[in-house]
XYZ file of C-alpha atoms in Angstrom:
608
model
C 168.689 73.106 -67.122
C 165.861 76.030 -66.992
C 164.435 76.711 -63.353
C 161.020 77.450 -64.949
C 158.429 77.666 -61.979
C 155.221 76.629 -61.288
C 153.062 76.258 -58.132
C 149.326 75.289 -57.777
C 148.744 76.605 -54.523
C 150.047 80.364 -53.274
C 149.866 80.101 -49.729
C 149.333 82.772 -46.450
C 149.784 86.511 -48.329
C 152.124 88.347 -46.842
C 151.686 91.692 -45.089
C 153.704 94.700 -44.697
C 154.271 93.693 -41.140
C 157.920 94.780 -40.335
C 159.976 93.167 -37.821
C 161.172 95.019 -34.516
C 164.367 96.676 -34.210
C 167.415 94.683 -32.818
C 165.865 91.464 -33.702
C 168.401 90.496 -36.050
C 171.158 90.709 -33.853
C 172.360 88.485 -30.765
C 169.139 88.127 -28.620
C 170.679 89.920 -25.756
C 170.776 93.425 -28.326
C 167.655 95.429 -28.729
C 166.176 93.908 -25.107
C 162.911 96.418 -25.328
C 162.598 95.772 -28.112
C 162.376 91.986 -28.691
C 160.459 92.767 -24.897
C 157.579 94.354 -27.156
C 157.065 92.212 -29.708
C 157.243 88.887 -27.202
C 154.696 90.712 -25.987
C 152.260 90.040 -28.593
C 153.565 86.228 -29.160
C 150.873 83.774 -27.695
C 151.748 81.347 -24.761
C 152.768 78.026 -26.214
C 150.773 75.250 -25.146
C 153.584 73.018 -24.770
C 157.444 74.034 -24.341
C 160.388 72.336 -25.549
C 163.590 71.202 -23.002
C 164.671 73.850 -21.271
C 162.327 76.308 -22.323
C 160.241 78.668 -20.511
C 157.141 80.970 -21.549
C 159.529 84.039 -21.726
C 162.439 82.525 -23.406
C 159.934 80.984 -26.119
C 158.314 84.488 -26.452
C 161.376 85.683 -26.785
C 162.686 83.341 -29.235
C 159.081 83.550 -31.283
C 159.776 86.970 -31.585
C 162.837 86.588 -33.004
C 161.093 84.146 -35.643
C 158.656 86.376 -36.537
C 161.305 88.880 -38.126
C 162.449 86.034 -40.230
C 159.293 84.921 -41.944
C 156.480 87.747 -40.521
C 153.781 87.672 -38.155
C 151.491 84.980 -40.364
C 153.680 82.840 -40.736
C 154.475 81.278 -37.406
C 151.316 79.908 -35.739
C 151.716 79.306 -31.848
C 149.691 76.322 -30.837
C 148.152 77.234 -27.524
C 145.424 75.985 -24.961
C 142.565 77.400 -27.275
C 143.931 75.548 -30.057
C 141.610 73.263 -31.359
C 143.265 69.893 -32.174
C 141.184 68.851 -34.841
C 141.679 65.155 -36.511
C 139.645 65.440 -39.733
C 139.870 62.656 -41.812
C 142.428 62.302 -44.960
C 140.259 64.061 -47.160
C 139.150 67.218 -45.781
C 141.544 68.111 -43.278
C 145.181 69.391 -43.926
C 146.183 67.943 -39.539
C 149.345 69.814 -38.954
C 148.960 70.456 -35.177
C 149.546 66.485 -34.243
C 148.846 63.091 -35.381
C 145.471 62.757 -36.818
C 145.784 58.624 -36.376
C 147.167 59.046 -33.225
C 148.660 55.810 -31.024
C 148.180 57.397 -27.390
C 146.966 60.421 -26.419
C 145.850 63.441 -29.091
C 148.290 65.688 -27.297
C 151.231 62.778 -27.463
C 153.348 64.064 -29.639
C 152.839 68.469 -30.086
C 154.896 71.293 -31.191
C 154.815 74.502 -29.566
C 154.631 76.287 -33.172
C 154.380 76.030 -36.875
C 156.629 78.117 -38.814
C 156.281 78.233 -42.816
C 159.409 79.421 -44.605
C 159.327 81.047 -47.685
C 162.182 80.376 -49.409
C 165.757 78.492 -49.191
C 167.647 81.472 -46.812
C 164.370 81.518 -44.422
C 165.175 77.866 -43.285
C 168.784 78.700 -43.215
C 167.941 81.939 -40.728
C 165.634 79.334 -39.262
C 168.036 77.006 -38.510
C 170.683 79.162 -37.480
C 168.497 80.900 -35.121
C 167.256 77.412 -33.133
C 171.001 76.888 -32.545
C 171.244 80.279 -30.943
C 168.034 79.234 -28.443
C 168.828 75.572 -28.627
C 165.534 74.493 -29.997
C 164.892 71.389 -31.331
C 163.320 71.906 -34.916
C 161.048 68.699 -36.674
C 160.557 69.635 -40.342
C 157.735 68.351 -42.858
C 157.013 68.722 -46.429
C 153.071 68.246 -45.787
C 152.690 66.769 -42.465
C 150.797 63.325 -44.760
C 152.532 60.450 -43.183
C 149.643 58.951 -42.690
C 149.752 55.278 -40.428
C 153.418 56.909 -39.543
C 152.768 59.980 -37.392
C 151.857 62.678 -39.364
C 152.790 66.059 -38.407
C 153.721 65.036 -35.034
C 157.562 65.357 -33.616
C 158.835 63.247 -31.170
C 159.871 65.828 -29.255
C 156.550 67.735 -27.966
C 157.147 71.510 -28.203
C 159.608 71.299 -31.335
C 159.193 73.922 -33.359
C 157.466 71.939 -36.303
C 158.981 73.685 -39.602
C 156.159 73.735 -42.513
C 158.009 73.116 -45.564
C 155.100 72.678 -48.101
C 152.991 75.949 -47.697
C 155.409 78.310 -49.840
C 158.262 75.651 -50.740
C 156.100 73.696 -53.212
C 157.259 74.467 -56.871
C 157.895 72.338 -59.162
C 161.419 73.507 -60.662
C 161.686 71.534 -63.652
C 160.014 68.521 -65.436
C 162.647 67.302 -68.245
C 160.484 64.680 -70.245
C 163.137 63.579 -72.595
C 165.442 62.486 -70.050
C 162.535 62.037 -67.457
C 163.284 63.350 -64.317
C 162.158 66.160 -62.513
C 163.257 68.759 -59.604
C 160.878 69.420 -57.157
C 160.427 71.226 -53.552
C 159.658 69.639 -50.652
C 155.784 70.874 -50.847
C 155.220 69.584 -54.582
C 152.479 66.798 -53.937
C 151.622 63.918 -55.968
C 148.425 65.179 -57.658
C 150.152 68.476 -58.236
C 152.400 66.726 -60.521
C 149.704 64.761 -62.062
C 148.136 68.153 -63.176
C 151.400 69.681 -64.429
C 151.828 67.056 -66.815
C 148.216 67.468 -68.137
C 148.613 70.841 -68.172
C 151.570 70.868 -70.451
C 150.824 67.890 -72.468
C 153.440 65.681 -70.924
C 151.545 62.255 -70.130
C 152.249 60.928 -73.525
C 155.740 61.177 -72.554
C 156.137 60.431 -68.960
C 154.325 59.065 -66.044
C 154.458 59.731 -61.790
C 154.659 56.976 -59.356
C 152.288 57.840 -56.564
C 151.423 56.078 -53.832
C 147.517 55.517 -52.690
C 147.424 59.293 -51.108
C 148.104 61.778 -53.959
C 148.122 64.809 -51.536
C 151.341 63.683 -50.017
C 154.463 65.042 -50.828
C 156.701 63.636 -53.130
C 160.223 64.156 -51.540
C 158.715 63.610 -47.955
C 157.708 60.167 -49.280
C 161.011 59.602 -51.145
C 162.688 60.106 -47.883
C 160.737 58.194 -45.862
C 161.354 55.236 -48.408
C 157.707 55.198 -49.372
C 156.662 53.128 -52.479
C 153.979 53.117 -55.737
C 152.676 50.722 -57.926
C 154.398 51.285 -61.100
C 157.759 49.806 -62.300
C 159.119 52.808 -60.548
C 157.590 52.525 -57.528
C 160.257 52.668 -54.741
C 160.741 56.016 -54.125
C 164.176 56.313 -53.112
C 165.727 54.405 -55.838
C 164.820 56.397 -58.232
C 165.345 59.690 -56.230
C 168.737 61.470 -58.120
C 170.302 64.420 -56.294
C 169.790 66.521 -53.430
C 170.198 69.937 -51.772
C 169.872 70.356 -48.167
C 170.412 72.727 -45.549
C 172.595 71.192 -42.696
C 172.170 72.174 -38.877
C 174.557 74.885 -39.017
C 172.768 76.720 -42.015
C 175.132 75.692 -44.097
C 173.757 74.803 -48.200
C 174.928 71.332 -49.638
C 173.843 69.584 -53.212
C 175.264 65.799 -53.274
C 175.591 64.030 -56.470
C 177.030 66.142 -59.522
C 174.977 68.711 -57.643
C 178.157 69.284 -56.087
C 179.462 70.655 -58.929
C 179.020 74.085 -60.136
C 177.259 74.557 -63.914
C 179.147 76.941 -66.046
C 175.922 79.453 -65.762
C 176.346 78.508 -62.266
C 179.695 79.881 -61.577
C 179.071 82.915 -63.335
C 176.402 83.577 -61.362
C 178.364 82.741 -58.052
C 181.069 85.861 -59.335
C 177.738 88.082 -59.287
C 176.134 87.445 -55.826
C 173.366 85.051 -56.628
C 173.000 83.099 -53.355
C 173.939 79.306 -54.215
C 170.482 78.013 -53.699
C 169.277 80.433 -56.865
C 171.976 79.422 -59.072
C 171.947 77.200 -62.232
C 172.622 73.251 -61.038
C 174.988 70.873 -63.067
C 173.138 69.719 -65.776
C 174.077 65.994 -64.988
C 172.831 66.506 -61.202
C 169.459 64.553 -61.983
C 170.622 61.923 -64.406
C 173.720 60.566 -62.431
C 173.104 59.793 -58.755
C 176.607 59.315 -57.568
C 179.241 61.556 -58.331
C 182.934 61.891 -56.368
C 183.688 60.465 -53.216
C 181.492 59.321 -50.577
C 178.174 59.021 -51.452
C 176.002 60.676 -48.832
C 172.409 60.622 -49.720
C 171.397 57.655 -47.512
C 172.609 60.115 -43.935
C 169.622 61.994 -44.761
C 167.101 59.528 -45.206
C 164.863 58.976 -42.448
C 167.279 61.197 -40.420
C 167.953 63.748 -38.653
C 170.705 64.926 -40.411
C 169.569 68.038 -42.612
C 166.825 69.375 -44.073
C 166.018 68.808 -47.863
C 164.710 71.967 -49.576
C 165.351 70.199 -53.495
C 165.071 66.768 -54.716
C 165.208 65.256 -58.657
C 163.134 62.290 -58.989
C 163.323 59.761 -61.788
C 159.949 59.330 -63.648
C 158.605 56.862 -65.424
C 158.375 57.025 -69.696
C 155.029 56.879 -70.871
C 155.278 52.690 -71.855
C 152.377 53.167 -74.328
C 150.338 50.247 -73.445
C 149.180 49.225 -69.676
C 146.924 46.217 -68.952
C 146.140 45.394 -65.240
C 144.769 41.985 -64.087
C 143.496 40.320 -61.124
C 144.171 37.056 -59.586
C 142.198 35.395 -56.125
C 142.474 32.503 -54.782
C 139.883 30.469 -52.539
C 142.062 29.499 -49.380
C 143.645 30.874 -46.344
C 146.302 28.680 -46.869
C 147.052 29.375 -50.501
C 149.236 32.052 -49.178
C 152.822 29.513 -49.416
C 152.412 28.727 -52.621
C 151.295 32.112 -54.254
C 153.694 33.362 -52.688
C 156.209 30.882 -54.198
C 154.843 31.417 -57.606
C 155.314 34.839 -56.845
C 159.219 35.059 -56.066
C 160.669 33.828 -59.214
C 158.242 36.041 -61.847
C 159.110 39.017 -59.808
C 163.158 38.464 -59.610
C 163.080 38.026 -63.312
C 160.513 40.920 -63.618
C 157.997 38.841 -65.611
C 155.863 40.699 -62.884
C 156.958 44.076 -63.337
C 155.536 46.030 -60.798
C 155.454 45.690 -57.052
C 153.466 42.510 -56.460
C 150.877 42.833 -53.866
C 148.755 40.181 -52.383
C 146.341 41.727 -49.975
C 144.202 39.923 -47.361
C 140.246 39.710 -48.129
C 139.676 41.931 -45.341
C 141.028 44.988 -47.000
C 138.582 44.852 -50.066
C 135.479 43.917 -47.258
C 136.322 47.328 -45.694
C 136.635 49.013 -49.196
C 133.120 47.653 -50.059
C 131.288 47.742 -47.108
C 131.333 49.140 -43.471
C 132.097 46.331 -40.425
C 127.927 45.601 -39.895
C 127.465 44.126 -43.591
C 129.558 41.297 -42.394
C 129.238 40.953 -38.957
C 126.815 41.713 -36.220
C 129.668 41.265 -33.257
C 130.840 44.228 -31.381
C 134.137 45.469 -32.369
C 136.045 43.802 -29.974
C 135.282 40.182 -32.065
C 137.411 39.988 -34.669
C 135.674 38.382 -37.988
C 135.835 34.799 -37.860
C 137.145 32.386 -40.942
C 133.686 31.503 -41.545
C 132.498 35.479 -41.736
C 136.005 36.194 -43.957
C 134.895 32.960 -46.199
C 131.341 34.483 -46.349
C 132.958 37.961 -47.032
C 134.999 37.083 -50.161
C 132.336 34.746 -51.632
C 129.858 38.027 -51.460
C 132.115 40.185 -53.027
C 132.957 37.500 -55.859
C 136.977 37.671 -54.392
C 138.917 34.949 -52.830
C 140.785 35.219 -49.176
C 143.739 36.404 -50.907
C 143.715 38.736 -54.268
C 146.711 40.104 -56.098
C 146.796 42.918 -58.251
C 149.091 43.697 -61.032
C 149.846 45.284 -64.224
C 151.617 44.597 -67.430
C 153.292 47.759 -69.325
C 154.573 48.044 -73.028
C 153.576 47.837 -76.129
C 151.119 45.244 -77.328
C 153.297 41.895 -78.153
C 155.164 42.663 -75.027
C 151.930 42.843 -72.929
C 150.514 39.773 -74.387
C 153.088 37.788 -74.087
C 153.639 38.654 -70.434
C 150.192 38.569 -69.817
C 150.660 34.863 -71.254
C 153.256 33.941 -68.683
C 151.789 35.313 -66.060
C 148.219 33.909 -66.255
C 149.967 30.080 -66.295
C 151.914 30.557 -63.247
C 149.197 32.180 -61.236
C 146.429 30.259 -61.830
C 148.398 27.337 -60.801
C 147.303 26.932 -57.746
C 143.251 25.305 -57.324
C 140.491 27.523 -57.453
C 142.420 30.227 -58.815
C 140.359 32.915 -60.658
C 141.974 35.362 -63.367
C 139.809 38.749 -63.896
C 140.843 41.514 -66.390
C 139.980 45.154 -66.239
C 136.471 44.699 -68.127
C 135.759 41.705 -65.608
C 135.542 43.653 -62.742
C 132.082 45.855 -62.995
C 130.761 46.419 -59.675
C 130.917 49.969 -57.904
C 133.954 51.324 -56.512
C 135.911 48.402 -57.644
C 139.130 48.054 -56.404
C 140.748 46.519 -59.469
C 139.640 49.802 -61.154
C 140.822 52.019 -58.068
C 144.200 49.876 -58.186
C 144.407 49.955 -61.976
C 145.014 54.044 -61.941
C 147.442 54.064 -58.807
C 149.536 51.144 -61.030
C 149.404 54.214 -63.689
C 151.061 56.624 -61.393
C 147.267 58.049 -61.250
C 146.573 59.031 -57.191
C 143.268 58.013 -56.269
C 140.900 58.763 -53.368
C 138.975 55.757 -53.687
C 142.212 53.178 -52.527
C 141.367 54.639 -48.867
C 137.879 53.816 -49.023
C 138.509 51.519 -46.063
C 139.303 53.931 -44.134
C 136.098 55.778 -43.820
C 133.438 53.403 -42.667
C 135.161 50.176 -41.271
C 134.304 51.633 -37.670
C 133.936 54.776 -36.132
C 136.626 57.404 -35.622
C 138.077 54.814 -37.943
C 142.221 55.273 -38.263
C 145.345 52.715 -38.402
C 148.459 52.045 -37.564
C 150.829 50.493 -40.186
C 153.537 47.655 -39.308
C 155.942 46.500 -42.082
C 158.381 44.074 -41.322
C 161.069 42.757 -43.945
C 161.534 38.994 -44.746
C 162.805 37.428 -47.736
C 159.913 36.296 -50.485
C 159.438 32.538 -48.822
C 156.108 31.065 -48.562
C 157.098 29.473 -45.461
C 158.528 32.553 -43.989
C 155.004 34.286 -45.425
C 152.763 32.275 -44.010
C 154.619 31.886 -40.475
C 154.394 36.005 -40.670
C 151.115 35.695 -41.245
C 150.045 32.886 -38.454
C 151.854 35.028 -36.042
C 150.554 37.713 -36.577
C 146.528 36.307 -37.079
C 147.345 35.368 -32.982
C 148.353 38.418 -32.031
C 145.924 40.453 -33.620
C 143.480 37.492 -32.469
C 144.999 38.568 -28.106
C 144.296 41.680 -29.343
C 140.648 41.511 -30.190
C 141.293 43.168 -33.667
C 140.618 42.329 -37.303
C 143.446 41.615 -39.191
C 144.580 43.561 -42.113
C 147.213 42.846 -44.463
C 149.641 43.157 -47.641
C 152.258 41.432 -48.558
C 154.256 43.601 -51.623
C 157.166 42.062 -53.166
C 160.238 43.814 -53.858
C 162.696 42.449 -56.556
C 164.351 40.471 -53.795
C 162.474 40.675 -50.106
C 159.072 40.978 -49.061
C 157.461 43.906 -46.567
C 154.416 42.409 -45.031
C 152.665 45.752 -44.718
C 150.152 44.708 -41.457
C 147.354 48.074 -41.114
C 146.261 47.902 -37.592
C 142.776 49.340 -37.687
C 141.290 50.967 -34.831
C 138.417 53.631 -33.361
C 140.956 56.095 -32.132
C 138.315 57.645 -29.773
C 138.367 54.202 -27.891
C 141.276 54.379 -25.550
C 140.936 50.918 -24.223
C 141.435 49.774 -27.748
C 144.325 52.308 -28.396
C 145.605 50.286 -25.521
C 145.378 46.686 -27.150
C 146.507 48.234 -30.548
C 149.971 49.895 -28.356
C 150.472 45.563 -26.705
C 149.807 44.691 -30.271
C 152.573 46.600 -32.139
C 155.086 46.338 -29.627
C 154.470 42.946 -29.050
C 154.746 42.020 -33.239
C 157.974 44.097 -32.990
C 159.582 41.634 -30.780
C 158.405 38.591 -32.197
C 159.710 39.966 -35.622
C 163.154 41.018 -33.940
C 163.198 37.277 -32.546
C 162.715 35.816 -36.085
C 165.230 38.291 -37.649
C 162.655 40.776 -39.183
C 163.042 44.104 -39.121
C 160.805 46.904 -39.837
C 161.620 49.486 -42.657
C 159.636 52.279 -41.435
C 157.777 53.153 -38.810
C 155.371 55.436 -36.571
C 156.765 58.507 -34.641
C 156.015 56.352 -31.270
C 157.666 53.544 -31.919
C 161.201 54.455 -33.661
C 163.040 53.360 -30.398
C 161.927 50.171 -30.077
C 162.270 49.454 -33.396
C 165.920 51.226 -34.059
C 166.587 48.849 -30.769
C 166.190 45.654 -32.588
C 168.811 46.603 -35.078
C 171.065 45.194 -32.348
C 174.174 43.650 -34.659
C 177.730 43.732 -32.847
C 176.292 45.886 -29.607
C 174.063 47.721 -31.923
C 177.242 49.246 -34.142
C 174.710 50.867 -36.450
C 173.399 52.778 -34.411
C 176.432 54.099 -32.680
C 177.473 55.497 -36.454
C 173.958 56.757 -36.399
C 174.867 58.847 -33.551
C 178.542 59.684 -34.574
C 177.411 61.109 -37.437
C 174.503 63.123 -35.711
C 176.399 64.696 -33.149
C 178.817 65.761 -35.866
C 176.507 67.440 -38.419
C 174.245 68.781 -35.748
C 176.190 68.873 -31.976
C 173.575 71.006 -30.250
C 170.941 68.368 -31.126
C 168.360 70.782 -32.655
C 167.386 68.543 -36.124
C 164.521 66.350 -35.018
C 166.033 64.341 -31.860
C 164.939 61.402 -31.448
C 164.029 60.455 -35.295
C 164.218 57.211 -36.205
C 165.412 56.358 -32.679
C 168.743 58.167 -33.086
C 169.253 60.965 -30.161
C 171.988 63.461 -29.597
C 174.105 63.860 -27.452
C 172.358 66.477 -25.823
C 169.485 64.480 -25.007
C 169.745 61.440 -22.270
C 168.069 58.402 -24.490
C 167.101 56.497 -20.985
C 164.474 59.102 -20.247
C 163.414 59.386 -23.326
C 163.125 56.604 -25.028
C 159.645 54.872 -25.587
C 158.861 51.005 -25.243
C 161.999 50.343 -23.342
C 159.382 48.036 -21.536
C 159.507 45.579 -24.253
C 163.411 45.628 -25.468
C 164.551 42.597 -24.049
């Protein structure tokens, strides 16, 4: 296995910036110093627990001899918290789509390592100071929280800038090795660039500038057969909260080249993996991939990822239908195709409302102020203008010609089954910005810009929120999900968005909550709405799969089985791995020891 390296984007320069003497010691050695070059560290807007300006100077100062001067950013009062919009701004300060207030959730500092050992230092060195560290790959977790850390004045740990080569693309066996800063579209260009799309394909979600191990661990999915993320993720290597180097899977064992190079100093993260570390997920023993998953449990610095072979023939179709309350019994059509993966990709039904937005801004369909949520007869009007139904699916078919035809063949019978169902092929569709065409390249592992249309000109300051609960693939259980959540959004004074994907055997009802996040009386209604869906899911035995950086309490609460048992391993296992607390607390609802959960836990209001 060759480490042959690429990277499409350099990063900061470095300088010739030297650190100050005595810095690399115990932070009580070289006191002037570390004194001097505090000094010149700027006030941190926001502090962590147990932090004060001079101990934070004096820790920043201490950081700055690990990865120089540029790299470590201070956020401070003049710092401009600026939201963009997912195109033109790279929001690493806080959460561009935030749920409260801007200044919510805010580290005190961004810090970009360069390399495998600066994390390592890094780590070791927020033990010493007892600073709690919340790393990203590139801050894109859009709907989820972004950049943000739970705990305001973390020390927010940039993996992307410098981390983001990709270490290997092996098309024959199709996987790849990647760091944590390799996005989507990067990918997409490396396989142009060396002629590898005949053989293999990425599965990319609608954002292509996310990164692909960030949304691997944050169980994101895509719209090709391969399109959960974390199923088809194959070995890891992660830096624990001691500082300490681990690869699971046959990672775990050493390649011949590898041992060699042990005997002559190479540090372990530079060495030669197994060759079988990508191909074979599992190896010896426990298998502990899953602990670091939406954790807080380590820090992931390499991932392989499956990809998909090139299946040399791809037609995607569309399929609407007229009624609200067709929803049951596509839905039902749905569920058997899918299981026996007749339907090979992630099924997804989406609500009329998300193609209005993609089309047209709010006023082409409504003259009502924003707090009058389109009625049935405006939705009705909606579809019928953009030729769609209330509900349109979107799929593909992959493989060679019979194969395609004949599951094109299937597929068409069931799903125009149900009245005043309309079938549409790729050459159907011809109107601008299309979203069968903007949906037919994401199905092809190709990341498009145009999926997020909606997000632009829906409403001002337009952003979202995204809810996913779990259910199994029921057309009752869909269309109760649905009513209930019509209501609510309905209390709420909101338009409804919604998608329900199917899995191979459960459903996430992925509900965008769309909102003017300037508006803070409707950042209010959209904070009842969410918590209150949360608890009518809990009560009907739905639970959500991922969430936003605000709401990981309440939701980790509802995973209440046997006095909430889960989450008491969840918390074994943390204070374990990590007993000063430093690796994100609070992530995913799971807080250390170190930190008292009743005072900081958020919706508490609503956990019955």
């Amino acid at each position: 296995m060759s480490l042959s390296v690429t990277s499409h984007w350099e990063g900061p320069k470095t300088t010739t910036w030297k650190p100050a003497k005595g810095t690399n010691g115990d932070h009580t050695n070289g006191a002037k110093e570390v004194a001097k070059e505090a000094s010149k560290v700027p006030v941190a807007r926001f502090l962590p627990p147990g932090f004060t300006t001079e101990k934070f100077q004096d820790f920043a100062s201490r950081l700055q001899a690990i990865v120089s001067r540029e790299n470590l950013f201070v956020v401070t009062e003049d710092t401009a918290l600026e939201d963009g919009d997912y195109l033109t701004i790279d929001c690493q300060t806080h959460d561009m789509h935030f749920l409260y207030e801007r200044e919510e959730f805010v580290g005190s500092a961004l810090v970009h390592p360069r390399n495998v050992s600066e994390v390592q230092e890094i780590v070791r060195l927020c033990n010493e100071f007892v600073m709690p560290v919340w790393s990203i790959s590139r801050g894109h977790n859009i709907g989820y929280g972004g950049a943000a850390p739970r705990v305001s004045g973390s020390l927010v740990m940039h993996m992307g800038t410098h981390m983001n080569k990709i270490l290997e693309v092996d098309a024959e066996n199709c996987f790849c090795l990647v760091e944590p800063g390799v996005t989507f579209l990067q990918m997409q260009e490396y396989l142009i660039k060396h002629n590898l799309i005949d053989k293999v394909w990425i599965d990319a979600p609608e954002l292509g500038f996310g990164s692909m191990i960030g949304n691997a661990l944050d169980r994101g999915v895509g719209f090709t057969p391969y399109g959960d993320h974390w199923m088809n993720h194959c070995g890891m290597e992660i830096v624990l909260a001691n500082g300490e180097l681990v690869r699971t899977g046959m990672g775990a064992m050493s390649s011949p080249e590898g041992r060699k190079q042990a005997k002559a100093g190479v540090p372990p993260q530079d060495q030669t993996p197994n060759e079988c570390w990508q191909l074979f997920n599992y190896g010896f023993g426990p298998y502990n991939d899953g602990i670091f998953s939406q954790s807080n449990n380590g820090i992931v610095t390499k991932m392989g990822m499956w990809m998909m072979p090139n299946p040399h023939g791809y037609t995607p179709f569309m399929v609407t239908y007229e009624k609200d309350s067709d929803l049951p019994a596509v839905i039902d059509i749905i569920r058997p195709l899918r299981v026996n993966m007749v339907l090979q990709n992630a099924a997804s039904l989406r609500h009329v409302a998300l193609d209005a937005a993609h089309y047209h801004p709010r006023t082409e369909y409504t003259d009502d102020t924003f707090d009058v949520p389109l009625t049935e007869e405006q939705l009705d009007a909606a579809a019928k203008k953009l030729d769609l139904g209330r509900w349109i699916y979107m799929g593909a078919v992959y493989g060679p010609e019979p194969v395609r035809k004949a599951l094109l063949e299937v597929t068409k019978k069931e799903m125009c089954k149900v009245p005043g169902s309309r079938w549409f092929l790729l050459e159907d569709r011809k109107e601008e910005f299309s979203t069968l065409h903007s949906r037919a390249e994401t199905m092809m592992g190709i990341p498009n810009w145009d999926e997020l249309r909606w997000l632009k000109h829906w409403i001002p300051n337009c952003t979202f929120l995204s809810f996913s609960p779990i259910s199994k693939v029921d057309g009752q259980s869909a269309w109760k999900q649905y009513q209930m959540a019509k209501n609510r959004f309905a209390e709420a004074k909101l338009d409804f968005f919604g998608i329900f994907s199917i899995g191979l055997r459960e459903m996430h009802n992925v509900i965008c909550i769309v909102y003017n996040r300037e508006d803070a009386a409707m950042r209010k209604r959209v904070q009842w709405l969410v918590r209150t869906l949360i608890q009518d899911c809990a009560d009907n035995g739905w639970g959500e799969f991922r969430t936003h950086v605000g709401l990981m309490d309440q939701i980790a609460d509802t995973y209440d089985f046997n006095g909430h048992a889960l989450m008491k391993l969840n918390e074994t296992i943390k204070n374990a791995l990590d007993p000063k607390g430093i690796l994100a607390p609070g992530k995913s609802g799971v807080w250390p020891k170190s930190y008292d959960r009743s005072k900081w836990a958020l919706g508490q209001d609503y956990i019955k």
